[in-house]
GROMACS .gro file of C-alpha atoms in nm:
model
  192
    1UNK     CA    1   0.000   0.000   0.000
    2UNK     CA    2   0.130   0.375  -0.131
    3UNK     CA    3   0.277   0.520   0.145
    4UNK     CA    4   0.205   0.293   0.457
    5UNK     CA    5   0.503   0.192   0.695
    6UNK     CA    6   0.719  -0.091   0.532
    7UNK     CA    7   0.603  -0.009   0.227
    8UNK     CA    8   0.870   0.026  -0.067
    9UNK     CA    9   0.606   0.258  -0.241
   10UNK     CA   10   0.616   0.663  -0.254
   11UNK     CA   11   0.420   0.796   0.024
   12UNK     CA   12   0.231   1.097  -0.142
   13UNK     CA   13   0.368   1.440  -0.126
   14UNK     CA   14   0.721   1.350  -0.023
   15UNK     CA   15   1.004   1.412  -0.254
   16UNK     CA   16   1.272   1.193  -0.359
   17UNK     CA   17   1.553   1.329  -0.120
   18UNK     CA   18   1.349   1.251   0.165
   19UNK     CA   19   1.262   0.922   0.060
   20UNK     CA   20   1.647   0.846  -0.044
   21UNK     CA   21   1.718   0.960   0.330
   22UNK     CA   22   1.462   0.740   0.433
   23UNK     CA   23   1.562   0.448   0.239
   24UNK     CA   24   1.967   0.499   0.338
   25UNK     CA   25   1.856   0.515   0.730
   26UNK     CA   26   1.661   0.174   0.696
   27UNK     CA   27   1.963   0.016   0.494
   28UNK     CA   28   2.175   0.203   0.716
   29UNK     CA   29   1.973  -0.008   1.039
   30UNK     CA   30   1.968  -0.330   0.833
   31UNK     CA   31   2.376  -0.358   0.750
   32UNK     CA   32   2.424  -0.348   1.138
   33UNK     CA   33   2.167  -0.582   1.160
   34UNK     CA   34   2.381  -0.800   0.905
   35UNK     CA   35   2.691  -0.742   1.107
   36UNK     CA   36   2.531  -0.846   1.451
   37UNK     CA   37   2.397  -1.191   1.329
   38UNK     CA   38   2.785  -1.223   1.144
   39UNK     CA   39   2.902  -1.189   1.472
   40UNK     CA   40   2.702  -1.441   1.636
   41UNK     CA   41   2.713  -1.689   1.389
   42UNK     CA   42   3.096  -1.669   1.333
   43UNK     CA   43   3.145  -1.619   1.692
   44UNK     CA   44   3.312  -1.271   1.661
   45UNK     CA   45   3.276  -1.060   2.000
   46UNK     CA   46   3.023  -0.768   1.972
   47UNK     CA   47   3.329  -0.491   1.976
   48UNK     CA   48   3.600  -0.680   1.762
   49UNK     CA   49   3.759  -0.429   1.510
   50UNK     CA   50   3.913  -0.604   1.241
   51UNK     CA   51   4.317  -0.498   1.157
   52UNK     CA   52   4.329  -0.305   0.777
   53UNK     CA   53   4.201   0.015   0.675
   54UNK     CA   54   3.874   0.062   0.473
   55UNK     CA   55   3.816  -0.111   0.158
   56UNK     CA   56   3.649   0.158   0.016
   57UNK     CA   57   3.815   0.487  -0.088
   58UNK     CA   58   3.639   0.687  -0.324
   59UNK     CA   59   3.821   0.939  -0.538
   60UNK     CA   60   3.723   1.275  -0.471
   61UNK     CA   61   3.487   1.404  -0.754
   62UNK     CA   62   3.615   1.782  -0.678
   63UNK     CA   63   3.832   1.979  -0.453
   64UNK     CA   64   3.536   2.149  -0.341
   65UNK     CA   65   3.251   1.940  -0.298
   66UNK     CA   66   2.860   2.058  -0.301
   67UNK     CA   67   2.587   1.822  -0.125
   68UNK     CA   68   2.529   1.710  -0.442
   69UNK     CA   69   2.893   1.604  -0.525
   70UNK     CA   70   2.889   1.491  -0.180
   71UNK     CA   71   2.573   1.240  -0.271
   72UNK     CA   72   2.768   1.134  -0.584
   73UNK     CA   73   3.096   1.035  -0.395
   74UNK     CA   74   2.876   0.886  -0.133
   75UNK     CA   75   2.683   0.660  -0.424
   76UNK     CA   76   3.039   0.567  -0.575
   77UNK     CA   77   3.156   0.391  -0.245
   78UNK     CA   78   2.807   0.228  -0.264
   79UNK     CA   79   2.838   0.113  -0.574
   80UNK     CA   80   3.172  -0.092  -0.472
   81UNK     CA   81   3.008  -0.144  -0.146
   82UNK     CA   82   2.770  -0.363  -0.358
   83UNK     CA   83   3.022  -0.532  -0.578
   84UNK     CA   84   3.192  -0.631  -0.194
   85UNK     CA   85   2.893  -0.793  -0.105
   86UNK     CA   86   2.815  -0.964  -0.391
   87UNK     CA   87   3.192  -1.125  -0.394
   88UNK     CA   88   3.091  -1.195   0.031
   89UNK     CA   89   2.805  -1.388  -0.101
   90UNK     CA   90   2.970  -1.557  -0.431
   91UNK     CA   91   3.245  -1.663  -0.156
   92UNK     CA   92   2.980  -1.814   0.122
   93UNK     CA   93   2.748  -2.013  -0.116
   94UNK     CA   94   3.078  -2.163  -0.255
   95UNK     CA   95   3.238  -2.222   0.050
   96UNK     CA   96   2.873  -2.418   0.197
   97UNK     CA   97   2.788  -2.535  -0.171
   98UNK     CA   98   2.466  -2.403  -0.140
   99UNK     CA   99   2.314  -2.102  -0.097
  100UNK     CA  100   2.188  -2.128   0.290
  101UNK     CA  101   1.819  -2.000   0.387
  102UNK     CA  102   1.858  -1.869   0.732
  103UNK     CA  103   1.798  -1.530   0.898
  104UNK     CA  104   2.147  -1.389   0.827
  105UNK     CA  105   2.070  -1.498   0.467
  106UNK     CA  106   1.756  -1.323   0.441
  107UNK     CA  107   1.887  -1.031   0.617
  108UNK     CA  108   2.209  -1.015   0.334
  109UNK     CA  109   1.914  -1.061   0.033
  110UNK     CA  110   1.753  -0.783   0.144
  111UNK     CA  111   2.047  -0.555   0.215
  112UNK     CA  112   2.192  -0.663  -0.071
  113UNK     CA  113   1.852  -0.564  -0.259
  114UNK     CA  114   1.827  -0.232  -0.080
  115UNK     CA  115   2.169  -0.108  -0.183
  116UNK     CA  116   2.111  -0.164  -0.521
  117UNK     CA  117   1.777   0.018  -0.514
  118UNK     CA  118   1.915   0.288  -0.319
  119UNK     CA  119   2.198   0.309  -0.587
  120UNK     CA  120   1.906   0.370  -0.842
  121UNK     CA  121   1.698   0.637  -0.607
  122UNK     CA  122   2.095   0.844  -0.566
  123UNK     CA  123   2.063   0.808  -0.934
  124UNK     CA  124   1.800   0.929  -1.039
  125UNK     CA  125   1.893   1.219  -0.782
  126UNK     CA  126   2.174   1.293  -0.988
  127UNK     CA  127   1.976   1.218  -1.345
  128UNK     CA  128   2.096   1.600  -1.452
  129UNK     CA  129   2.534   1.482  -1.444
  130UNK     CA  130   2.558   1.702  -1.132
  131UNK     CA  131   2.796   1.510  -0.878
  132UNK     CA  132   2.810   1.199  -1.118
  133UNK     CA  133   3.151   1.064  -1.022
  134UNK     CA  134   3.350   0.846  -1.265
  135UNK     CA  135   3.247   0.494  -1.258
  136UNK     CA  136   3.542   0.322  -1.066
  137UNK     CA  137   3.652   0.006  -1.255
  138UNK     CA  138   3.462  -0.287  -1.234
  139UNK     CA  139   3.589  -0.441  -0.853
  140UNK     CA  140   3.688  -0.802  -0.934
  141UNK     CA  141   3.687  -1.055  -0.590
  142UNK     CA  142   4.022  -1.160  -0.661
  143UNK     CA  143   4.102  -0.810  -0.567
  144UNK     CA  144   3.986  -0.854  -0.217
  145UNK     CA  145   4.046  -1.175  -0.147
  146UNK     CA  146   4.420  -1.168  -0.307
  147UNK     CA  147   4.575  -1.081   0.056
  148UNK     CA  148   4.347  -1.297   0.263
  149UNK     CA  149   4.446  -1.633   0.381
  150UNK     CA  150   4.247  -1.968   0.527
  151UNK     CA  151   3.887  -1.946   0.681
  152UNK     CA  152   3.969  -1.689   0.919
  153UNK     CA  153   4.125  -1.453   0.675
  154UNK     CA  154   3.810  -1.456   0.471
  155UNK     CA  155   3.560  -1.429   0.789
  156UNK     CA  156   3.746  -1.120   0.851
  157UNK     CA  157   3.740  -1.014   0.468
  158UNK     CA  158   3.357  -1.041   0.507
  159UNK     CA  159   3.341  -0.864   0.887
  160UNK     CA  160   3.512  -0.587   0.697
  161UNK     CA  161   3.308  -0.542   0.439
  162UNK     CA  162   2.995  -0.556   0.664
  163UNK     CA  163   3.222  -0.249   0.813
  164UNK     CA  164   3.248  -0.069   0.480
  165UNK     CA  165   2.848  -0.136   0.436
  166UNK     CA  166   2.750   0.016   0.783
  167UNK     CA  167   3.005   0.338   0.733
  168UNK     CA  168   2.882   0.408   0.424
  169UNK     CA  169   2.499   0.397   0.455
  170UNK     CA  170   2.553   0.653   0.743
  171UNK     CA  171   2.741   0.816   0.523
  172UNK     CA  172   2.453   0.796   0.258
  173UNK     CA  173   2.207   0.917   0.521
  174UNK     CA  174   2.398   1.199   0.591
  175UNK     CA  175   2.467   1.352   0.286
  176UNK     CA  176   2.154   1.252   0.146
  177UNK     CA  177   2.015   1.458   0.510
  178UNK     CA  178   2.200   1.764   0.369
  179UNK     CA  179   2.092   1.745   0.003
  180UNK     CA  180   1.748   1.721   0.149
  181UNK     CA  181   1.747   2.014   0.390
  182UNK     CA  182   1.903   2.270   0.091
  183UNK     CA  183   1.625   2.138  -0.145
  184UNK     CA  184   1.345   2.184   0.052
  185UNK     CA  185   1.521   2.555   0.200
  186UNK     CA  186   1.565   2.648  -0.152
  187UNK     CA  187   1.176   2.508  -0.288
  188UNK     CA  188   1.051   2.696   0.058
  189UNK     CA  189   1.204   3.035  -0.053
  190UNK     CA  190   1.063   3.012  -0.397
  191UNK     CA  191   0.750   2.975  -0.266
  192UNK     CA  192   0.761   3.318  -0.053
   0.00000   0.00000   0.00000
């Protein structure tokens, strides 16, 4: 139903920043979600911080950065943030040789689902080429997986990349926050 809670539809009169901000909090929620039932199913205490810096480093679209170019740096990281999960899941169905149905799976699908329908909501956002960052080249898992060694080395691959997902949906709600607030300050004084 259009609009009602849990409802992927467009509630009426709400724009499409504040339903991207919206949709980033929820995914945002969701990827810790992810990360708690990694924990408990690998056994991982709740505060371990895995050694390595991020996996995702966006290249900065301009020295100077609006909201907007903000949004499009912010969708970037996504966008690899997605190709990290898919490799997390290519890896985990291989290494059970089946594709497992339990709650962590279900929670992955639909993170994994979000992202990619937050990627097209941030795109449609930027529809006009403003803060449209180059496409980064296309993330093979080798790539990640090059440096990582036995079952523990990949658990912590994936830990980290539930890391990258969590960091960068807040920083998806955030800047998506800020492109928000200037739209609706700017459509509020053209209305005066």
């Amino acid at each position: 139903m259009e609009g009602q809670p849990g409802s992927d539809a467009p509630a009426p009169g709400r724009s499409a920043t504040s339903r991207a901000v919206d949709l980033a909090n929820l995914l945002h929620q969701e990827c810790k979600q992810l990360l708690q039932l990694y924990q408990e199913r690998e056994s991982f205490p709740s505060q371990h911080v895995p050694e390595g810096g991020r996996l995702v480093t966006p290249d900065l679209c301009t020295d100077t950065p609006t909201s907007v170019d903000q949004v499009g740096q912010v969708r970037s990281a996504l966008r690899r943030c997605l190709e990290l999960l898919e490799c997390v899941i290519g890896q985990e169905v291989e290494e059970m040789g089946r594709e497992l149905e339990g709650e962590y799976e279900t929670v992955r699908k639909t993170v994994r689902d979000r992202l990619g329908h937050l990627l097209h909501s941030t795109g449609i956002l930027l529809e006009n080429g403003d803060g449209a960052c180059p496409p980064s080249p296309k993330f093979q898992c080798v790539q990640g997986l090059d440096e990582v060694e036995g079952a523990f080395g990949n658990k912590q691959w994936t830990y980290r990349v539930l890391l990258e997902l969590i960091h960068w949906t807040d920083s998806a709600t955030q800047a998506l926050h800020v492109l928000h607030s200037e739209r609706e300050a700017a459509q509020e004084e053209q209305e005066l």
